[in-house]
Short mmCIF file of C-alpha atoms and ligand atoms in Angstrom, two decimals:
data_model
loop_
_atom_site.label_atom_id
_atom_site.label_comp_id
_atom_site.label_asym_id
_atom_site.label_seq_id
_atom_site.Cartn_x
_atom_site.Cartn_y
_atom_site.Cartn_z
CA MET A 76 -15.00 -21.84 15.55
CA ASN A 77 -17.28 -23.56 13.01
CA ASN A 78 -16.44 -24.03 9.33
CA PHE A 79 -17.85 -21.25 7.15
CA THR A 80 -17.95 -19.70 3.68
CA PHE A 81 -18.07 -15.95 3.39
CA TYR A 82 -18.82 -14.33 0.04
CA SER A 83 -19.48 -10.60 0.21
CA PRO A 84 -18.87 -9.22 -3.27
CA THR A 85 -20.34 -5.71 -2.77
CA LEU A 86 -18.17 -2.77 -3.86
CA PHE A 87 -18.27 0.05 -1.29
CA SER A 88 -17.60 3.63 -2.29
CA PHE A 89 -17.29 5.60 0.96
CA GLY A 90 -17.14 9.32 1.72
CA ARG A 91 -18.36 12.80 0.90
CA GLY A 92 -19.19 13.32 -2.76
CA GLU A 93 -18.95 9.64 -3.74
CA ALA A 94 -22.51 9.69 -5.15
CA ASP A 95 -21.07 11.57 -8.12
CA ASN A 96 -19.75 8.18 -9.27
CA VAL A 97 -23.09 6.37 -9.25
CA GLY A 98 -23.61 6.56 -13.01
CA ALA A 99 -20.15 5.10 -13.66
CA LEU A 100 -20.80 2.35 -11.11
CA VAL A 101 -24.11 1.40 -12.74
CA ARG A 102 -22.29 1.16 -16.09
CA ARG A 103 -19.48 -0.89 -14.52
CA PHE A 104 -22.01 -3.47 -13.31
CA GLY A 105 -23.75 -3.73 -16.65
CA GLY A 106 -26.71 -1.37 -16.24
CA SER A 107 -28.09 0.62 -19.17
CA ARG A 108 -31.69 1.40 -18.08
CA VAL A 109 -32.34 2.06 -14.41
CA LEU A 110 -35.23 1.69 -11.96
CA LEU A 111 -34.57 4.42 -9.35
CA VAL A 112 -36.21 3.47 -6.03
CA CYS A 113 -36.66 6.02 -3.23
CA GLY A 114 -38.79 6.74 -0.17
CA GLY A 115 -41.09 9.46 1.04
CA GLY A 116 -39.06 12.55 0.18
CA SER A 117 -36.02 12.85 2.47
CA VAL A 118 -33.64 12.25 -0.45
CA ARG A 119 -35.00 15.30 -2.24
CA LYS A 120 -34.21 17.48 0.79
CA ASN A 121 -30.71 16.25 1.61
CA GLY A 122 -29.22 16.42 -1.88
CA ALA A 123 -28.97 12.67 -2.50
CA TYR A 124 -31.61 12.64 -5.24
CA ASP A 125 -30.12 15.57 -7.15
CA GLY A 126 -26.60 14.15 -6.91
CA VAL A 127 -27.65 10.71 -8.10
CA THR A 128 -29.85 11.86 -10.99
CA ALA A 129 -27.11 14.26 -12.18
CA SER A 130 -24.63 11.39 -12.17
CA LEU A 131 -27.04 9.12 -14.09
CA ALA A 132 -27.56 11.89 -16.66
CA LYS A 133 -23.81 12.39 -17.02
CA ALA A 134 -23.40 8.67 -17.71
CA GLY A 135 -26.24 8.81 -20.27
CA LEU A 136 -28.44 6.46 -18.25
CA PRO A 137 -32.22 6.80 -18.59
CA PHE A 138 -34.26 5.96 -15.49
CA THR A 139 -37.82 5.26 -14.38
CA GLU A 140 -38.74 6.22 -10.83
CA LEU A 141 -40.47 4.16 -8.14
CA SER A 142 -40.94 6.50 -5.17
CA GLY A 143 -43.01 6.58 -1.99
CA ILE A 144 -41.55 3.47 -0.36
CA GLN A 145 -42.74 3.45 3.25
CA PRO A 146 -40.76 2.30 6.30
CA ASN A 147 -41.57 -1.39 6.89
CA PRO A 148 -41.93 -1.69 3.10
CA ARG A 149 -45.04 -3.29 1.61
CA SER A 150 -45.48 -5.83 -1.14
CA GLY A 151 -47.61 -3.42 -3.24
CA LYS A 152 -44.59 -1.32 -4.16
CA VAL A 153 -42.64 -4.45 -5.07
CA TYR A 154 -45.34 -5.53 -7.56
CA GLU A 155 -45.41 -1.96 -8.94
CA GLY A 156 -41.63 -1.99 -9.38
CA ILE A 157 -41.69 -5.36 -11.15
CA ASP A 158 -44.31 -4.01 -13.59
CA LEU A 159 -42.16 -0.91 -14.29
CA VAL A 160 -39.07 -3.02 -14.95
CA ARG A 161 -40.97 -5.16 -17.45
CA ARG A 162 -42.78 -2.23 -19.07
CA ASP A 163 -39.63 -0.11 -19.60
CA LYS A 164 -37.24 -3.04 -20.14
CA LEU A 165 -35.01 -1.93 -17.26
CA ASP A 166 -31.89 -3.87 -16.37
CA PHE A 167 -30.57 -2.28 -13.14
CA ILE A 168 -32.23 -1.38 -9.81
CA LEU A 169 -30.79 1.59 -7.91
CA ALA A 170 -32.00 2.20 -4.34
CA VAL A 171 -31.51 5.66 -2.83
CA GLY A 172 -32.53 5.61 0.83
CA GLY A 173 -32.58 3.30 3.85
CA GLY A 174 -33.27 -0.35 4.52
CA SER A 175 -36.89 -0.11 3.39
CA VAL A 176 -35.97 1.32 0.00
CA ILE A 177 -33.06 -1.10 -0.43
CA ASP A 178 -35.18 -4.14 0.50
CA THR A 179 -37.86 -3.07 -1.97
CA ALA A 180 -35.14 -2.80 -4.64
CA LYS A 181 -33.82 -6.27 -3.74
CA ALA A 182 -37.33 -7.77 -3.92
CA VAL A 183 -37.99 -6.15 -7.30
CA GLY A 184 -34.60 -7.45 -8.44
CA MET A 185 -35.49 -11.04 -7.58
CA GLY A 186 -39.12 -10.77 -8.71
CA ALA A 187 -38.68 -9.19 -12.15
CA PRO A 188 -36.96 -12.12 -13.90
CA TYR A 189 -39.27 -14.67 -12.21
CA GLN A 190 -42.50 -15.82 -13.83
CA GLY A 191 -44.40 -16.43 -10.57
CA ASP A 192 -45.21 -14.26 -7.53
CA PHE A 193 -42.08 -12.79 -5.88
CA TRP A 194 -43.59 -13.81 -2.50
CA ASP A 195 -42.83 -17.45 -3.46
CA PHE A 196 -39.21 -16.67 -2.51
CA PHE A 197 -40.31 -15.61 0.98
CA THR A 198 -42.53 -18.63 1.62
CA GLY A 199 -39.84 -21.00 0.37
CA LYS A 200 -41.95 -22.13 -2.62
CA ALA A 201 -39.13 -21.09 -4.98
CA PRO A 202 -35.35 -20.79 -4.41
CA ILE A 203 -33.67 -17.44 -5.15
CA GLU A 204 -31.34 -18.27 -8.01
CA ARG A 205 -30.91 -14.98 -9.83
CA THR A 206 -31.72 -11.31 -9.59
CA LEU A 207 -31.31 -8.15 -11.60
CA PRO A 208 -28.25 -6.24 -10.35
CA VAL A 209 -28.98 -3.87 -7.46
CA GLY A 210 -26.90 -0.84 -6.38
CA THR A 211 -27.55 1.38 -3.36
CA VAL A 212 -26.93 4.93 -2.18
CA LEU A 213 -27.45 4.76 1.57
CA THR A 214 -29.00 7.65 3.52
CA ILE A 215 -29.49 6.11 7.00
CA SER A 216 -27.09 4.00 9.05
CA ALA A 217 -29.25 1.22 10.44
CA ALA A 218 -30.47 -1.95 8.72
CA GLY A 219 -27.20 -2.90 7.03
CA SER A 220 -29.08 -3.98 3.90
CA GLU A 221 -26.45 -2.13 1.84
CA GLY A 222 -24.11 -5.08 2.41
CA SER A 223 -26.39 -7.84 3.62
CA ASP A 224 -27.74 -11.07 2.17
CA SER A 225 -31.24 -10.36 3.55
CA CYS A 226 -34.43 -8.64 2.46
CA VAL A 227 -37.48 -7.94 4.65
CA ILE A 228 -40.91 -7.16 3.15
CA THR A 229 -44.43 -6.95 4.57
CA GLN A 230 -46.94 -8.92 2.49
CA GLU A 231 -50.04 -6.75 2.64
CA LYS A 232 -52.35 -9.76 2.45
CA GLY A 233 -52.27 -10.75 6.12
CA SER A 234 -49.72 -8.07 7.11
CA LEU A 235 -46.93 -10.67 7.20
CA LYS A 236 -43.51 -9.07 7.80
CA TRP A 237 -40.96 -11.67 6.76
CA GLY A 238 -37.35 -11.93 5.68
CA CYS A 239 -36.54 -14.03 2.62
CA PRO A 240 -34.03 -16.87 3.10
CA LYS A 241 -30.54 -15.39 3.35
CA THR A 242 -28.54 -15.69 0.14
CA ASP A 243 -25.43 -14.05 -1.31
CA VAL A 244 -27.29 -13.75 -4.61
CA ILE A 245 -29.09 -10.64 -3.34
CA ARG A 246 -26.13 -8.74 -1.94
CA PRO A 247 -25.89 -5.38 -3.74
CA LYS A 248 -23.35 -5.04 -6.54
CA PHE A 249 -22.25 -1.71 -5.07
CA SER A 250 -23.17 0.62 -2.23
CA VAL A 251 -22.29 4.30 -2.05
CA LEU A 252 -21.90 5.38 1.58
CA ASP A 253 -21.71 9.16 1.96
CA PRO A 254 -22.06 9.97 5.70
CA SER A 255 -23.04 13.56 4.94
CA PHE A 256 -26.40 12.29 3.57
CA THR A 257 -27.20 11.01 7.08
CA CYS A 258 -26.75 14.43 8.73
CA SER A 259 -30.41 15.26 7.95
CA LEU A 260 -31.68 12.33 10.05
CA PRO A 261 -33.97 13.25 12.95
CA PRO A 262 -32.78 12.06 16.40
CA TYR A 263 -35.37 9.27 16.64
CA GLN A 264 -34.20 7.70 13.36
CA THR A 265 -30.54 8.16 14.30
CA ALA A 266 -31.13 6.36 17.60
CA SER A 267 -33.31 3.63 16.03
CA GLY A 268 -30.53 2.98 13.55
CA ALA A 269 -27.89 2.70 16.27
CA VAL A 270 -30.05 0.26 18.23
CA ASP A 271 -30.59 -1.87 15.13
CA MET A 272 -26.83 -2.07 14.52
CA ILE A 273 -26.18 -3.12 18.11
CA ALA A 274 -28.94 -5.71 17.81
CA HIS A 275 -27.37 -7.13 14.63
CA ILE A 276 -24.12 -7.59 16.54
CA CYS A 277 -25.79 -9.07 19.64
CA GLU A 278 -27.77 -11.58 17.55
CA ARG A 279 -24.37 -12.95 16.58
CA TYR A 280 -22.49 -12.36 19.83
CA PHE A 281 -24.79 -14.48 22.03
CA THR A 282 -23.91 -17.91 20.73
CA ASN A 283 -23.30 -21.42 21.97
CA THR A 284 -20.31 -21.87 19.65
CA PRO A 285 -17.02 -22.06 21.57
CA ASP A 286 -13.65 -20.60 20.48
CA VAL A 287 -14.85 -17.46 18.72
CA ALA A 288 -12.41 -15.02 20.32
CA LEU A 289 -11.66 -12.98 17.20
CA THR A 290 -15.28 -12.36 16.22
CA ASP A 291 -16.13 -11.63 19.88
CA ARG A 292 -13.48 -8.89 19.87
CA LEU A 293 -14.66 -7.50 16.52
CA ALA A 294 -18.23 -7.41 17.83
CA GLU A 295 -17.23 -5.66 21.05
CA ALA A 296 -15.19 -3.05 19.15
CA LEU A 297 -18.14 -2.34 16.88
CA ILE A 298 -20.58 -1.91 19.77
CA ARG A 299 -18.17 0.35 21.65
CA THR A 300 -17.73 2.50 18.56
CA ILE A 301 -21.50 2.83 18.15
CA LEU A 302 -21.90 3.68 21.86
CA ASP A 303 -19.32 6.42 21.39
CA ALA A 304 -20.56 7.83 18.08
CA ALA A 305 -24.36 7.73 18.52
CA PRO A 306 -24.57 10.34 21.33
CA LYS A 307 -22.28 12.63 19.33
CA ALA A 308 -24.54 12.39 16.28
CA LEU A 309 -27.61 12.92 18.48
CA GLN A 310 -26.11 16.03 20.04
CA ASN A 311 -24.67 17.42 16.84
CA PRO A 312 -26.42 15.94 13.76
CA GLY A 313 -23.77 17.45 11.47
CA ASP A 314 -20.84 15.67 13.19
CA TYR A 315 -19.30 14.09 10.09
CA ALA A 316 -16.79 11.95 12.00
CA ALA A 317 -19.53 10.42 14.17
CA ARG A 318 -21.79 9.90 11.14
CA ALA A 319 -18.90 8.21 9.30
CA ASP A 320 -18.23 5.79 12.17
CA LEU A 321 -21.93 4.94 12.40
CA MET A 322 -22.19 4.37 8.66
CA TRP A 323 -19.31 1.92 8.40
CA ALA A 324 -20.24 0.24 11.70
CA GLY A 325 -23.78 -0.32 10.41
CA MET A 326 -22.44 -2.11 7.36
CA LEU A 327 -19.94 -4.22 9.34
CA ALA A 328 -22.61 -5.06 11.91
CA HIS A 329 -24.67 -6.92 9.32
CA ASN A 330 -22.53 -8.08 6.39
CA ASP A 331 -21.60 -11.03 8.65
CA SER A 332 -17.94 -10.10 9.23
CA CYS A 333 -18.45 -10.68 12.95
CA GLY A 334 -20.93 -13.54 12.56
CA VAL A 335 -18.91 -16.07 10.61
CA GLY A 336 -17.94 -19.38 12.22
CA ARG A 337 -20.57 -19.22 14.93
CA GLU A 338 -24.20 -20.17 15.43
CA GLN A 339 -26.36 -17.02 15.42
CA ASP A 340 -29.50 -16.37 17.41
CA TRP A 341 -31.97 -13.90 15.76
CA ALA A 342 -34.81 -14.41 18.26
CA SER A 343 -35.10 -10.70 19.08
CA HIS A 344 -35.51 -9.85 15.40
CA GLN A 345 -38.19 -12.51 14.97
CA ILE A 346 -40.17 -11.05 17.87
CA GLU A 347 -39.61 -7.46 16.73
CA HIS A 348 -40.93 -8.17 13.24
CA GLU A 349 -44.28 -9.00 14.84
CA LEU A 350 -44.23 -5.62 16.64
CA SER A 351 -43.44 -3.62 13.52
CA ALA A 352 -46.02 -5.62 11.52
CA LEU A 353 -48.75 -4.78 14.05
CA TYR A 354 -47.80 -1.27 15.15
CA ASP A 355 -45.74 -0.04 12.17
CA CYS A 356 -43.06 1.16 14.59
CA ALA A 357 -39.46 1.88 13.61
CA HIS A 358 -37.61 -1.46 13.56
CA GLY A 359 -34.82 -0.18 15.85
CA ALA A 360 -37.33 1.20 18.35
CA GLY A 361 -39.03 -2.20 18.52
CA LEU A 362 -35.64 -3.82 19.13
CA ALA A 363 -34.89 -1.36 21.97
CA VAL A 364 -37.93 -2.88 23.71
CA VAL A 365 -37.40 -6.54 22.80
CA MET A 366 -33.64 -7.02 23.08
CA PRO A 367 -33.11 -6.09 26.76
CA ALA A 368 -36.16 -8.23 27.67
CA TRP A 369 -34.80 -11.16 25.65
CA MET A 370 -31.42 -10.74 27.38
CA ARG A 371 -33.01 -10.84 30.82
CA TYR A 372 -34.96 -13.94 29.86
CA VAL A 373 -32.01 -15.93 28.45
CA SER A 374 -28.98 -14.66 30.43
CA GLY A 375 -29.18 -17.56 32.92
CA HIS A 376 -28.37 -19.90 30.02
CA ASP A 377 -24.77 -18.57 29.91
CA PRO A 378 -24.15 -15.89 32.57
CA MET A 379 -20.41 -15.83 31.82
CA ARG A 380 -21.02 -14.74 28.23
CA PHE A 381 -23.28 -11.93 29.44
CA ALA A 382 -20.71 -10.99 32.12
CA GLN A 383 -18.04 -10.83 29.38
CA PHE A 384 -20.33 -8.53 27.40
CA ALA A 385 -20.83 -6.31 30.47
CA ALA A 386 -17.11 -6.14 31.23
CA ARG A 387 -15.78 -5.62 27.72
CA VAL A 388 -18.53 -3.39 26.31
CA PHE A 389 -19.45 -1.33 29.38
CA GLY A 390 -16.23 -1.69 31.40
CA LEU A 391 -17.98 -3.28 34.40
CA GLU A 392 -15.96 -5.27 36.91
CA THR A 393 -16.67 -9.01 36.70
CA ASP A 394 -17.97 -10.72 39.81
CA TYR A 395 -16.54 -14.18 39.09
CA ALA A 396 -18.33 -15.74 42.05
CA HIS A 397 -21.67 -14.37 40.82
CA PRO A 398 -21.41 -13.73 37.07
CA GLU A 399 -25.20 -13.42 36.91
CA ILE A 400 -24.91 -10.15 38.87
CA THR A 401 -22.44 -8.68 36.37
CA ALA A 402 -24.65 -10.00 33.56
CA ALA A 403 -27.73 -8.22 34.95
CA ARG A 404 -25.78 -4.97 35.35
CA GLY A 405 -24.58 -5.10 31.75
CA ILE A 406 -28.13 -5.66 30.47
CA ALA A 407 -29.33 -2.71 32.58
CA CYS A 408 -26.54 -0.54 31.10
CA LEU A 409 -27.71 -1.40 27.58
CA ARG A 410 -31.35 -0.65 28.43
CA ASP A 411 -30.38 2.66 30.08
CA THR A 412 -28.31 3.60 27.03
CA PHE A 413 -31.29 3.04 24.74
CA ARG A 414 -33.48 5.09 27.07
CA ALA A 415 -30.90 7.92 27.19
CA TRP A 416 -30.98 8.01 23.39
CA GLY A 417 -34.74 8.65 23.51
CA MET A 418 -35.77 5.12 22.60
CA PRO A 419 -38.77 3.33 24.10
CA VAL A 420 -37.78 0.37 26.30
CA THR A 421 -41.20 -0.90 27.34
CA LEU A 422 -44.09 -2.10 25.20
CA GLU A 423 -46.18 0.78 26.48
CA GLU A 424 -43.54 3.37 25.58
CA LEU A 425 -43.55 1.90 22.07
CA GLY A 426 -47.30 2.38 21.87
CA ALA A 427 -47.99 -1.35 22.15
CA LYS A 428 -50.49 -2.93 24.51
CA PRO A 429 -49.90 -5.93 26.82
CA GLU A 430 -53.37 -7.23 25.90
CA ASP A 431 -52.12 -7.63 22.29
CA ILE A 432 -49.50 -10.22 23.31
CA PRO A 433 -51.70 -13.25 22.42
CA ALA A 434 -52.45 -11.67 19.02
CA LEU A 435 -48.71 -11.13 18.40
CA ILE A 436 -48.07 -14.81 19.10
CA ALA A 437 -51.05 -15.94 17.00
CA HIS A 438 -49.79 -13.80 14.11
CA ARG A 439 -46.35 -15.37 14.38
CA ARG A 440 -47.96 -18.82 14.02
CA GLU A 441 -48.99 -17.93 10.46
CA LYS A 442 -45.36 -18.07 9.37
CA PRO A 443 -44.13 -21.44 8.00
CA GLY A 444 -41.93 -22.99 10.71
CA ALA A 445 -43.09 -20.28 13.12
CA PHE A 446 -41.83 -21.97 16.28
CA PRO A 447 -39.36 -22.65 17.72
CA PHE A 448 -36.87 -19.94 16.74
CA GLY A 449 -33.63 -18.63 18.23
CA LYS A 450 -30.42 -20.67 18.45
CA PHE A 451 -28.89 -19.40 21.71
CA VAL A 452 -32.04 -20.41 23.57
CA SER A 453 -34.93 -22.03 21.72
CA ILE A 454 -38.06 -19.88 21.83
CA GLY A 455 -41.56 -21.36 21.63
CA PRO A 456 -44.88 -19.56 22.12
CA GLU A 457 -44.58 -19.66 25.94
CA GLU A 458 -41.09 -18.21 25.90
CA MET A 459 -42.13 -15.51 23.42
CA GLU A 460 -44.97 -14.57 25.73
CA ALA A 461 -42.63 -14.47 28.76
CA ILE A 462 -40.20 -12.17 26.91
CA LEU A 463 -43.00 -9.82 25.87
CA ARG A 464 -44.30 -9.79 29.49
CA LEU A 465 -40.79 -8.81 30.66
CA ALA A 466 -40.86 -6.05 28.05
CA CYS A 467 -43.86 -4.53 29.82
CA GLU A 468 -41.85 -3.61 32.92
CA GLN A 469 -38.21 -2.75 32.22
O1 NZQ B 137 -39.03 7.75 3.32
P1 NZQ B 137 -38.06 8.83 3.55
O2 NZQ B 137 -38.59 10.18 3.32
O3 NZQ B 137 -36.75 8.59 2.87
O4 NZQ B 137 -37.76 8.83 5.17
C1 NZQ B 137 -37.07 7.78 5.81
C2 NZQ B 137 -37.99 6.95 6.70
O5 NZQ B 137 -39.08 7.71 7.15
C3 NZQ B 137 -36.14 8.38 6.82
N1 NZQ B 137 -34.83 8.75 6.27
C4 NZQ B 137 -33.94 7.95 5.63
N2 NZQ B 137 -32.83 8.63 5.36
C5 NZQ B 137 -33.02 9.89 5.80
C6 NZQ B 137 -34.29 9.97 6.39
N3 NZQ B 137 -34.78 11.10 6.94
C7 NZQ B 137 -33.98 12.19 6.92
N4 NZQ B 137 -32.73 12.18 6.39
C8 NZQ B 137 -32.21 11.04 5.85
N5 NZQ B 137 -30.97 11.04 5.37
O6 NZQ B 137 -35.95 7.38 7.80
C9 NZQ B 137 -37.15 6.63 7.90
C10 NZQ B 137 -36.81 5.16 8.05
O7 NZQ B 137 -36.28 4.65 6.84
P2 NZQ B 137 -36.08 3.08 6.68
O8 NZQ B 137 -35.50 2.83 5.33
O9 NZQ B 137 -37.34 2.38 7.03
O10 NZQ B 137 -35.00 2.76 7.83
P3 NZQ B 137 -34.04 1.56 8.07
O11 NZQ B 137 -32.80 1.69 7.29
O12 NZQ B 137 -33.95 1.45 9.53
O13 NZQ B 137 -34.80 0.28 7.47
C11 NZQ B 137 -35.74 -0.43 8.22
C12 NZQ B 137 -36.25 -1.62 7.43
O14 NZQ B 137 -35.16 -2.54 7.17
C13 NZQ B 137 -35.54 -3.84 7.66
C14 NZQ B 137 -36.41 -3.52 8.83
O15 NZQ B 137 -37.18 -4.62 9.25
C15 NZQ B 137 -37.27 -2.41 8.26
O16 NZQ B 137 -38.29 -2.92 7.42
N6 NZQ B 137 -34.34 -4.62 7.92
C16 NZQ B 137 -33.64 -5.07 6.85
C17 NZQ B 137 -32.51 -5.83 6.99
C18 NZQ B 137 -31.77 -6.33 5.82
N7 NZQ B 137 -32.35 -6.24 4.63
O17 NZQ B 137 -30.65 -6.84 5.93
C19 NZQ B 137 -32.00 -6.24 8.31
C20 NZQ B 137 -32.62 -5.50 9.45
O18 NZQ B 137 -32.56 -6.32 10.61
C21 NZQ B 137 -34.02 -5.06 9.26
O19 NZQ B 137 -34.94 -6.11 9.61
ZN1 ZN B 138 -32.40 -5.27 12.33
#
């Protein structure tokens, strides 16, 4: 296990009805005037908006609203939010929604106190040193932004979907996790969220770092829990117990509890961000296409690690003489699981075209330090192309 520091200071308030405490939580973390950030309307239908605004009113907290955040959130709404914060002298950002809403809130939080363009933080021109406090009320179990040190925004100039450098500075001050808010999720979003969580765990699980037994076991338990809960939530959207497992698993999958002390990969996410930048697909759906293809491409690098994954996650018997056979079976199980959940697993099923592959690679080149990426196996343009070609025919 490698040396590490782990600082995850977010307060989590978990369970039915916990949004009633939002006003008190904002006060506790120093807020007196709130920017309320939300998406395209789901929060008004599932009760989250009414619960949160009633709690703010009870705590005597005025708020200004920034709504209409789209999935794969764009820079335009970040600039708008920064202007609102400055105009109304707001001192707290409250996100009510999913990863897109939360990431917009985080970007506004870092951009408002900064004199330059918030995008400087994404290009590396400026370090992220401070932010306005951000709180979240989560409505979809997926991205893990409610506890993460990351923020992903699409810069509209050039359609560049990038994550800012990871930093504890942007972890939310608090996150309210009420699983009942997620019962209104359509099946496609429920499944996309579950895939994203599994991907967050796999990006950490497939590592070259030796002696990581504890975090391996944590990762496997999380994936098994998601594999158990996701079909229940798909079959019965109101299954509170399944929704609760998914919600806490989504947070644990990405707050780095199971990633500490090991080198992490992140190649599948880098490739997926190009897909969602070009096709505006759901992030989890893009990962359902990319991750099994990436696994097939890199499994020969460490077949025993993939065989361990197959045995411990899917209960397959290990062929010790030919671990690559067990490895391939485990990858097929994962792909078939995604397919059974209604996810696309080929580029075509996602609505992407094989003839766009060169454009996806060219677009990636526009990012500073575009290639190589991925720590488990280093990925250059040729490898990225090979993975996307595999994703045409799974
Ligand atoms: O806009 P509304 O109407 O709210 O609808 C949303 C949206 O259409 C809907 N939704 C959310 N909660 C709902 C609901 N519909 C019904 N009932 C509910 N309770 O779901 C749709 C997707 O929302 P979005 O916020 O985009 O989903 P998600 O949480 O998957 O976030 C995806 C974004 O997060 C980024 C992704 O790249 C993508 O941009 N990520 C952020 C990360 C981070 N900051 O740590 C890590 C991830 O790897 C990921 O890259
Ligand atoms: Zn993700």
